[in-house]
Each structure stands twice: as C-alpha cells, then as structure tokens.
CSV table of C-alpha atoms in Angstrom, one decimal:
chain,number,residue,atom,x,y,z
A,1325,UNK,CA,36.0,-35.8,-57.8
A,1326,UNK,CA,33.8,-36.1,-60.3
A,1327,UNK,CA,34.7,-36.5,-63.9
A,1328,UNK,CA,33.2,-37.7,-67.6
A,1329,UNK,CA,33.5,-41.2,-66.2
A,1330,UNK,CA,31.7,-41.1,-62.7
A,1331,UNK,CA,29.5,-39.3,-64.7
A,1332,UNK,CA,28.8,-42.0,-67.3
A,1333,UNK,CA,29.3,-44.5,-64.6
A,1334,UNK,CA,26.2,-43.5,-62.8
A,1335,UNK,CA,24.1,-42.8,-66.4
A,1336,UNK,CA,24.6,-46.2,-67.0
A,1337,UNK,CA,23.4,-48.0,-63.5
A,1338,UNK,CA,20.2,-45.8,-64.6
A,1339,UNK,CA,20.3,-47.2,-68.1
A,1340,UNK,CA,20.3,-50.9,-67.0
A,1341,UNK,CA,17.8,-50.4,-64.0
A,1342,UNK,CA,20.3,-50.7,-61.0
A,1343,UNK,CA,20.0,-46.8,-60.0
A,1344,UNK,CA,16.8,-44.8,-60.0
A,1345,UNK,CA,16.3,-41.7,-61.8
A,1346,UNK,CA,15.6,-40.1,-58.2
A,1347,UNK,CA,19.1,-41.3,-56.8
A,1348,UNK,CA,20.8,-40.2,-59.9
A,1349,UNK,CA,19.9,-36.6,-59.8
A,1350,UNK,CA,20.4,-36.3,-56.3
A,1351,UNK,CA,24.2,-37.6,-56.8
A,1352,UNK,CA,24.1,-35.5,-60.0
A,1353,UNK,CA,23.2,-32.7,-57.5
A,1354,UNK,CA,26.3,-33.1,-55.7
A,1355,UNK,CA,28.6,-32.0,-58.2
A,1356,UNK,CA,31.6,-30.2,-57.4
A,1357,UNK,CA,33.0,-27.4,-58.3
A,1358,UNK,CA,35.8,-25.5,-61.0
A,1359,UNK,CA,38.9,-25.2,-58.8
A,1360,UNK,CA,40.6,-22.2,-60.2
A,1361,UNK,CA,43.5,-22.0,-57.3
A,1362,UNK,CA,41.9,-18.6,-55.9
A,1363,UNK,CA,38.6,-19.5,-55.6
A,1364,UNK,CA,36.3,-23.0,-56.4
A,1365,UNK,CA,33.2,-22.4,-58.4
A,1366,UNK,CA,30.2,-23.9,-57.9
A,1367,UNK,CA,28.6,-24.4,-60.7
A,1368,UNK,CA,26.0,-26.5,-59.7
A,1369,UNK,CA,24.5,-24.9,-56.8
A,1370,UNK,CA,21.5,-23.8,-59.6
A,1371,UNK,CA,20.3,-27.9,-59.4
A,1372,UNK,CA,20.6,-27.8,-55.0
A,1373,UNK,CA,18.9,-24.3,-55.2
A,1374,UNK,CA,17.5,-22.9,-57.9
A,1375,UNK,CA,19.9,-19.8,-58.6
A,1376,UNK,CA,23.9,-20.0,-60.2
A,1377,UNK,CA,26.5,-19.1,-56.8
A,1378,UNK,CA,26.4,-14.9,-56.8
A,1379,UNK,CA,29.9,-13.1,-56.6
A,1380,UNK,CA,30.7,-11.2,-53.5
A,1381,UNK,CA,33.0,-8.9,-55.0
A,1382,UNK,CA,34.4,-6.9,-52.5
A,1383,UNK,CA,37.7,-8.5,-51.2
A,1384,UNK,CA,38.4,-9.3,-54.4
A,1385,UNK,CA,40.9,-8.5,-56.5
A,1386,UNK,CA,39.0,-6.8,-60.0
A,1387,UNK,CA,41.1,-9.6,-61.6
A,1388,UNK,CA,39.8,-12.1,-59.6
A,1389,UNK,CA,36.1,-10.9,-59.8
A,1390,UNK,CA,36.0,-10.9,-63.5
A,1391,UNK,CA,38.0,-14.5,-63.8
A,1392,UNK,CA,34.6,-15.7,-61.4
A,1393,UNK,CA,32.1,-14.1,-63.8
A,1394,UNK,CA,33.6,-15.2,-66.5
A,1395,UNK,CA,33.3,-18.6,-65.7
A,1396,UNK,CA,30.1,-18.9,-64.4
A,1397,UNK,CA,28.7,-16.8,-67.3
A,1398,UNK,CA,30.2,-19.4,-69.4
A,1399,UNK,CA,28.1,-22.1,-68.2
A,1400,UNK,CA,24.7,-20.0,-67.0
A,1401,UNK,CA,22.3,-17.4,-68.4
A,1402,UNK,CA,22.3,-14.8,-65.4
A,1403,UNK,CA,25.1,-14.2,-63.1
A,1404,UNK,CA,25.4,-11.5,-60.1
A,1405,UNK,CA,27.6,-9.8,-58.3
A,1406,UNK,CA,27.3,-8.2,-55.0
A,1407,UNK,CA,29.4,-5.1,-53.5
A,1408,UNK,CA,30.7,-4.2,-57.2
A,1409,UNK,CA,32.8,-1.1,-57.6
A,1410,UNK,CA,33.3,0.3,-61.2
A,1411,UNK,CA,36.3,-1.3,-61.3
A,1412,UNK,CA,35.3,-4.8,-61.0
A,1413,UNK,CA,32.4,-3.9,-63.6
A,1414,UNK,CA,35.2,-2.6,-65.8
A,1415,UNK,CA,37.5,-5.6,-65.2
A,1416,UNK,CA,34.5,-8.2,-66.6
A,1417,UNK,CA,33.0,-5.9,-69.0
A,1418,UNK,CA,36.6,-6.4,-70.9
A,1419,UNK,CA,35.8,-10.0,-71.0
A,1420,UNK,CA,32.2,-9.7,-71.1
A,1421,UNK,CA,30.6,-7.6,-73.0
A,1422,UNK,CA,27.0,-7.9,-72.2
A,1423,UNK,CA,28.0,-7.7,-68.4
A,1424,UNK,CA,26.2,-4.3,-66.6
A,1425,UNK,CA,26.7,-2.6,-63.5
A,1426,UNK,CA,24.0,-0.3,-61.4
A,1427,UNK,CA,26.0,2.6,-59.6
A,1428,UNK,CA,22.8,2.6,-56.7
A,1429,UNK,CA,22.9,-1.3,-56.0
A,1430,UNK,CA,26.6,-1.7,-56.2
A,1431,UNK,CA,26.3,-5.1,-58.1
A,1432,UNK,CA,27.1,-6.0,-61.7
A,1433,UNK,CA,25.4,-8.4,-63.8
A,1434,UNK,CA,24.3,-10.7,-66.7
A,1435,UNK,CA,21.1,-11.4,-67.8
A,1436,UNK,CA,20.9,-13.1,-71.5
A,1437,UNK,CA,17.0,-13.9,-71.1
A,1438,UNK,CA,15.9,-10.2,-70.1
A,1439,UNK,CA,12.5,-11.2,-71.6
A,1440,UNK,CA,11.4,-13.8,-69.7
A,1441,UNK,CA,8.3,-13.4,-67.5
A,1442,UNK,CA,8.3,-12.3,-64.1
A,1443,UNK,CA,6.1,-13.3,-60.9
A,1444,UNK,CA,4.6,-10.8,-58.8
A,1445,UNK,CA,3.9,-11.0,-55.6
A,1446,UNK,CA,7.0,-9.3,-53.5
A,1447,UNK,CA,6.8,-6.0,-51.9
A,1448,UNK,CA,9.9,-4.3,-51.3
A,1449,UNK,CA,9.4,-1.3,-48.9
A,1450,UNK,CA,12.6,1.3,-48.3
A,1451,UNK,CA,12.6,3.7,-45.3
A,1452,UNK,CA,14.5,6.3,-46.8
A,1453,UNK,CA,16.3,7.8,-50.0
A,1454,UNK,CA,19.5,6.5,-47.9
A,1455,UNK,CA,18.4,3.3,-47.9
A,1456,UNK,CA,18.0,2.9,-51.6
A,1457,UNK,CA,21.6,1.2,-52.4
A,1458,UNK,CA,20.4,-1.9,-49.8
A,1459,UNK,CA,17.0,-2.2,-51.3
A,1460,UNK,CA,18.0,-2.0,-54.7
A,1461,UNK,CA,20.7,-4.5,-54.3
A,1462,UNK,CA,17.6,-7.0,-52.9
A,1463,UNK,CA,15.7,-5.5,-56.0
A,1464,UNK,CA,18.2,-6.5,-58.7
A,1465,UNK,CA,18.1,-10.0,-56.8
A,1466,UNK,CA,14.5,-10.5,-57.2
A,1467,UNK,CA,14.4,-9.4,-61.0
A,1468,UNK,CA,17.3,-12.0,-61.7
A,1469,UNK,CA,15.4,-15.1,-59.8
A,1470,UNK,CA,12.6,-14.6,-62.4
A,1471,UNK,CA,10.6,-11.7,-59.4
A,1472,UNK,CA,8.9,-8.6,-60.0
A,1473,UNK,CA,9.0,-6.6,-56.6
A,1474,UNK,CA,6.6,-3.4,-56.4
A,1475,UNK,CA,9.1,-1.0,-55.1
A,1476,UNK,CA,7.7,1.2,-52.1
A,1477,UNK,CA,10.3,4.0,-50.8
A,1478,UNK,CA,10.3,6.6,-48.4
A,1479,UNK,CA,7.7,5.9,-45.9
A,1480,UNK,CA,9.5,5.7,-42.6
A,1481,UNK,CA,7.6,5.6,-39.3
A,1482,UNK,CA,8.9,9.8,-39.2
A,1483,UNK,CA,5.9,10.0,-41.7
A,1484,UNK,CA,3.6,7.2,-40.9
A,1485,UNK,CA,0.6,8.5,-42.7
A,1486,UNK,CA,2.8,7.7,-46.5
A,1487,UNK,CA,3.0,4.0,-45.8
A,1488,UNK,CA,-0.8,3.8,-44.1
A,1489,UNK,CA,-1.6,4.9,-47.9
A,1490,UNK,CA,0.5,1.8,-49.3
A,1491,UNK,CA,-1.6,-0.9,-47.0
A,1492,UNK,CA,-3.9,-2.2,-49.4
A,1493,UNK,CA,-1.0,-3.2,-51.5
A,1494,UNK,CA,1.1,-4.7,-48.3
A,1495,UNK,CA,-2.5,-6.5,-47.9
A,1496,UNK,CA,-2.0,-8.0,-51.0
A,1497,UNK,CA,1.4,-9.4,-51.1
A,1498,UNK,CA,3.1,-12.8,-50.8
A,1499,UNK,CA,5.9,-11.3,-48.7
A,1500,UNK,CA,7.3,-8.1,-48.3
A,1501,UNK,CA,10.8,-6.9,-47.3
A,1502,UNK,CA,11.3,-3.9,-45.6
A,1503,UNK,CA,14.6,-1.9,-45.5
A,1504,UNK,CA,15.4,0.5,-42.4
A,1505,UNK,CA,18.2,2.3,-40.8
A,1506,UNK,CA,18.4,4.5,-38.0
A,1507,UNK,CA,16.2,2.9,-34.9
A,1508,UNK,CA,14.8,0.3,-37.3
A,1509,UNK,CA,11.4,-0.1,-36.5
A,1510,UNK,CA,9.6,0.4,-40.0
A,1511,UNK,CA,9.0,-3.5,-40.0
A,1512,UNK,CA,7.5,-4.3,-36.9
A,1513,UNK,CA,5.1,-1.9,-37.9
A,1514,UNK,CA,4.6,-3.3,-41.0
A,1515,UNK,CA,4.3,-6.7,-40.0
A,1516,UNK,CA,1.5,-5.9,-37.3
A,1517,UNK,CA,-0.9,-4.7,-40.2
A,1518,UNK,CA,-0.5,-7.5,-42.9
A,1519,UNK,CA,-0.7,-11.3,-42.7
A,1520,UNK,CA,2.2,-12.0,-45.3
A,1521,UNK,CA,6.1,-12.9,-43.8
A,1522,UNK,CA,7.8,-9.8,-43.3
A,1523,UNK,CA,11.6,-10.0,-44.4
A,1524,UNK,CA,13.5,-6.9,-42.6
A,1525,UNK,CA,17.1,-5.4,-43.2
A,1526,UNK,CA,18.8,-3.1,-41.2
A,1527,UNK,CA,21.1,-0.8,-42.7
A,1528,UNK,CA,23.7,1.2,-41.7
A,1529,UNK,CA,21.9,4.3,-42.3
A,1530,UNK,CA,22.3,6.7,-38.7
A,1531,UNK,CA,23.9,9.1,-36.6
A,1532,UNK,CA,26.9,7.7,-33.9
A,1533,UNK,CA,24.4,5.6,-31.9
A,1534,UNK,CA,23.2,3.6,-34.4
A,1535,UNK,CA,26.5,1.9,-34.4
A,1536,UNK,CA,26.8,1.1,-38.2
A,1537,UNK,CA,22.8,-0.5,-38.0
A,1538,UNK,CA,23.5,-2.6,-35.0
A,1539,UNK,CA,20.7,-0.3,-32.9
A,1540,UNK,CA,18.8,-1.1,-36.1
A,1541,UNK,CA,19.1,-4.8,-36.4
A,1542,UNK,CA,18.8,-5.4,-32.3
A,1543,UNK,CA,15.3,-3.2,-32.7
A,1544,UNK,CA,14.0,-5.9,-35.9
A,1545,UNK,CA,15.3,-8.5,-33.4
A,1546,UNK,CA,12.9,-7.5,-30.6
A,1547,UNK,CA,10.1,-6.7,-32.6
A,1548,UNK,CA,7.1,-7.2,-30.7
A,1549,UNK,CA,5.0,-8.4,-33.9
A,1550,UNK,CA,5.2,-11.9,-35.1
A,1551,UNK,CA,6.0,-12.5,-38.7
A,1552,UNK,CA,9.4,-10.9,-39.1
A,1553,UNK,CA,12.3,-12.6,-40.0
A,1554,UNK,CA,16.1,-10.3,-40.0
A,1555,UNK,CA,18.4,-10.6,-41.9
A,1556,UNK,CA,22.2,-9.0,-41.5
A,1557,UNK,CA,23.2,-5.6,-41.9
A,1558,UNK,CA,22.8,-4.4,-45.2
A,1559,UNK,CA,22.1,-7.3,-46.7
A,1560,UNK,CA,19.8,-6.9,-49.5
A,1561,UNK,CA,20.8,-9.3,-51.8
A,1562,UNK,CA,19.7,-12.4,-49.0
A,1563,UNK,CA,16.6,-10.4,-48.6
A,1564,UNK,CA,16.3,-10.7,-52.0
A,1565,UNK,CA,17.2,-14.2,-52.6
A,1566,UNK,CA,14.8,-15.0,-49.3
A,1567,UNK,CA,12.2,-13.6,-50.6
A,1568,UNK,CA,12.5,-15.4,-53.8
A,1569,UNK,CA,12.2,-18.4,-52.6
A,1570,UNK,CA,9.1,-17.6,-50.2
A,1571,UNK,CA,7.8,-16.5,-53.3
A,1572,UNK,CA,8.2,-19.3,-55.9
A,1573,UNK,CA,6.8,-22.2,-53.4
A,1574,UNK,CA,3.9,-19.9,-53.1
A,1575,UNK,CA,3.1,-19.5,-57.2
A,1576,UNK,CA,4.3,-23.5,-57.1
A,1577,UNK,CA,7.6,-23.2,-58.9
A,1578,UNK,CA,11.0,-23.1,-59.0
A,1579,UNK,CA,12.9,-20.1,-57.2
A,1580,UNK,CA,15.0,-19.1,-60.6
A,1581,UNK,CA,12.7,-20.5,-62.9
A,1582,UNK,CA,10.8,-18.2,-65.9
C-alpha cells in the first residue's frame, strides 16, 4: 500500500541518483486506490490513461453514487457519470453543487474548466431520434476528454440520400462513430466511403427481433467493410472514450489534455 513514506521513499532514490525519473513515474503510476468499504477509487487512473475513473451509476445506491463523485471531484477537475437517474444527480448535487445532469444522455457531471479548448476532428453520426440517449452519452464523453464531435443525426440507411449529403465531412474526419439500432448496418456503410476508423454502437433501438440490439451488434460484427471496430450494446460512453483516444494520438497529445 502506498503511503506518504513509500512515497518519499522513492522521491528520494530519485533525489540521490539511484532511481530514474522514468522508473519513478511509472511506480508513481501505480498508485492505488481510496478504499471506501463499498467501492475502491481510483484516483490515479488519469496518470495510466489520461481521464479520472467514470461512475457507472446504475447498480448503485444514490448514496453510494454521490459518496464516488464526491471523492473523485475532490481530487479532479471533471468527473462523469454513466446511467444517471435524477436521483443520483439529486443525491450529488446536495454535496455538490456545481454537479449537472443531461436527462437525454443519462449521465451527470462536473466540469470546473468549461473553457478550455477543444480538438476537432470526431464525427459522431446517430441513426435515429431513438438513438439520441447512446450518442449523446458518447458525446458528453468526448466534450469532457478535451473533444469537439460534429454531431450528425438521423441519417439511417431508410434514407440514404441524408447521410450521402454529410460525406464530405465524414471525408474529413479523424474518426467517426456511428450509432445504430434496428438491423445495424448504418456503419458498414459508412466505413466503405471514408478512410478514417469507424467506431460503431449498436443500440437497443428495434422491434422483437432485434433482441435488445443483439441483431444489431452481430450485423456491425459481420460488416463486410474493413475499418470498423464494435463496441457493446449501447455503449456510448466507450465509444466516446475510444474515440478520444484515436483522436488525441492523432493531434499528438494527451487523451484528456486541454
């Protein structure tokens, strides 16, 4: 466990020359965690990869959800959390008052830097209106790791000639993510007229045989085009945080970095 003394034990091998800066960060990088009995905190996954550990909130308690934010908000900037209701957004916002919540997205948050710049460079495409609560959940992602994603909804394969209007931006993107329920095969067709990586999400968005998006997510599995990578059901926010990362290395910085 590490402690003020580990700590100052490994500062010091750096100070008289028996450690290297290098092997000091990386065992600085390796720092535990706040054990509050229900749940550990990590409070140092921003140094292994470049974003604070985001809340999944639904499971837990609001109690236990707000205790989380509280403590991670006490030590970083800009804190998220996933599958919010209004009642784990009311739980932290007694705590917390600078903590917001988005209804569509389902995810409450912090940002204390709301000001800083944001890169471009993500497209975030949406099938349908019903898709909306997915891809806004990846879009709240993106704005939080330091993204500015050019939103693109409603222009499912139904109605191909709305996204065939969109290509010159799709063209022009570092990597776009593409949100479909129903059959699922809006990326595939995206990804066979655009160079960039292709990050698609099935949602649960369908009639009886679309079995909650599994029909959806088998169809982005067996895409025909190359370049598309699938995430899980509904899973915005690691489209997001994907796509932040593809992203960052290509502007040549850090994924949560201004």
């Amino acid at each position: 466990m590490w402690n003020e003394q580990s700590i100052a034990a490994v500062l010091g091998r750096v100070a008289r020359k028996e450690q290297s800066v290098e092997e000091a960060c990386a065992a600085l990088g390796a720092l535990p965690f706040e054990d509050i009995e229900f749940a550990k905190i990590d409070h140092h996954r921003q140094i292994r990869r470049g974003f604070a550990e985001v809340v999944y909130c639904a499971g837990k308690t609001p109690a236990q959800a707000a205790e989380i934010i509280a403590r991670l908000a006490a030590r970083t900037p800009r804190v998220l959390g996933t599958r919010a209701t209004r009642e784990h957004y009311e739980a932290a916002a007694q705590r917390l008052p600078d903590v917001r919540y988005d209804e569509t997205a389902r995810a409450l948050w912090i940002d204390r830097e709301p000001d800083r710049a944001r890169r471009e460079g993500v497209v975030l495409l949406a099938a349908g209106t019903s898709d909306l609560p997915v891809a806004e959940e990846a879009a709240l992602t993106l704005d939080l790791m330091g993204h500015l994603p050019l939103r693109i909804y409603d222009v499912g394969v139904a109605g191909l000639q709305r996204l065939l209007h969109h290509v010159p931006i799709l063209r022009s993107a570092n990597v776009v993510i593409v949100v479909a329920g129903m059959e699922g095969a809006l990326p595939g067709v995206v990804a066979g007229l655009i160079e960039a990586p292709v990050i698609a999400v099935p949602t649960s968005v369908g009639y009886g045989a679309s079995f909650g998006g599994l029909a959806a997510l088998l169809g982005m599995l067996n895409s025909c085009s190359p370049g598309v990578a699938v995430v899980n059901i509904d899973n915005g926010y690691g489209a997001g945080h994907m796509a932040a990362a593809i992203n960052a290395k290509i502007c040549g910085k850090e994924v949560g970095g201004a």
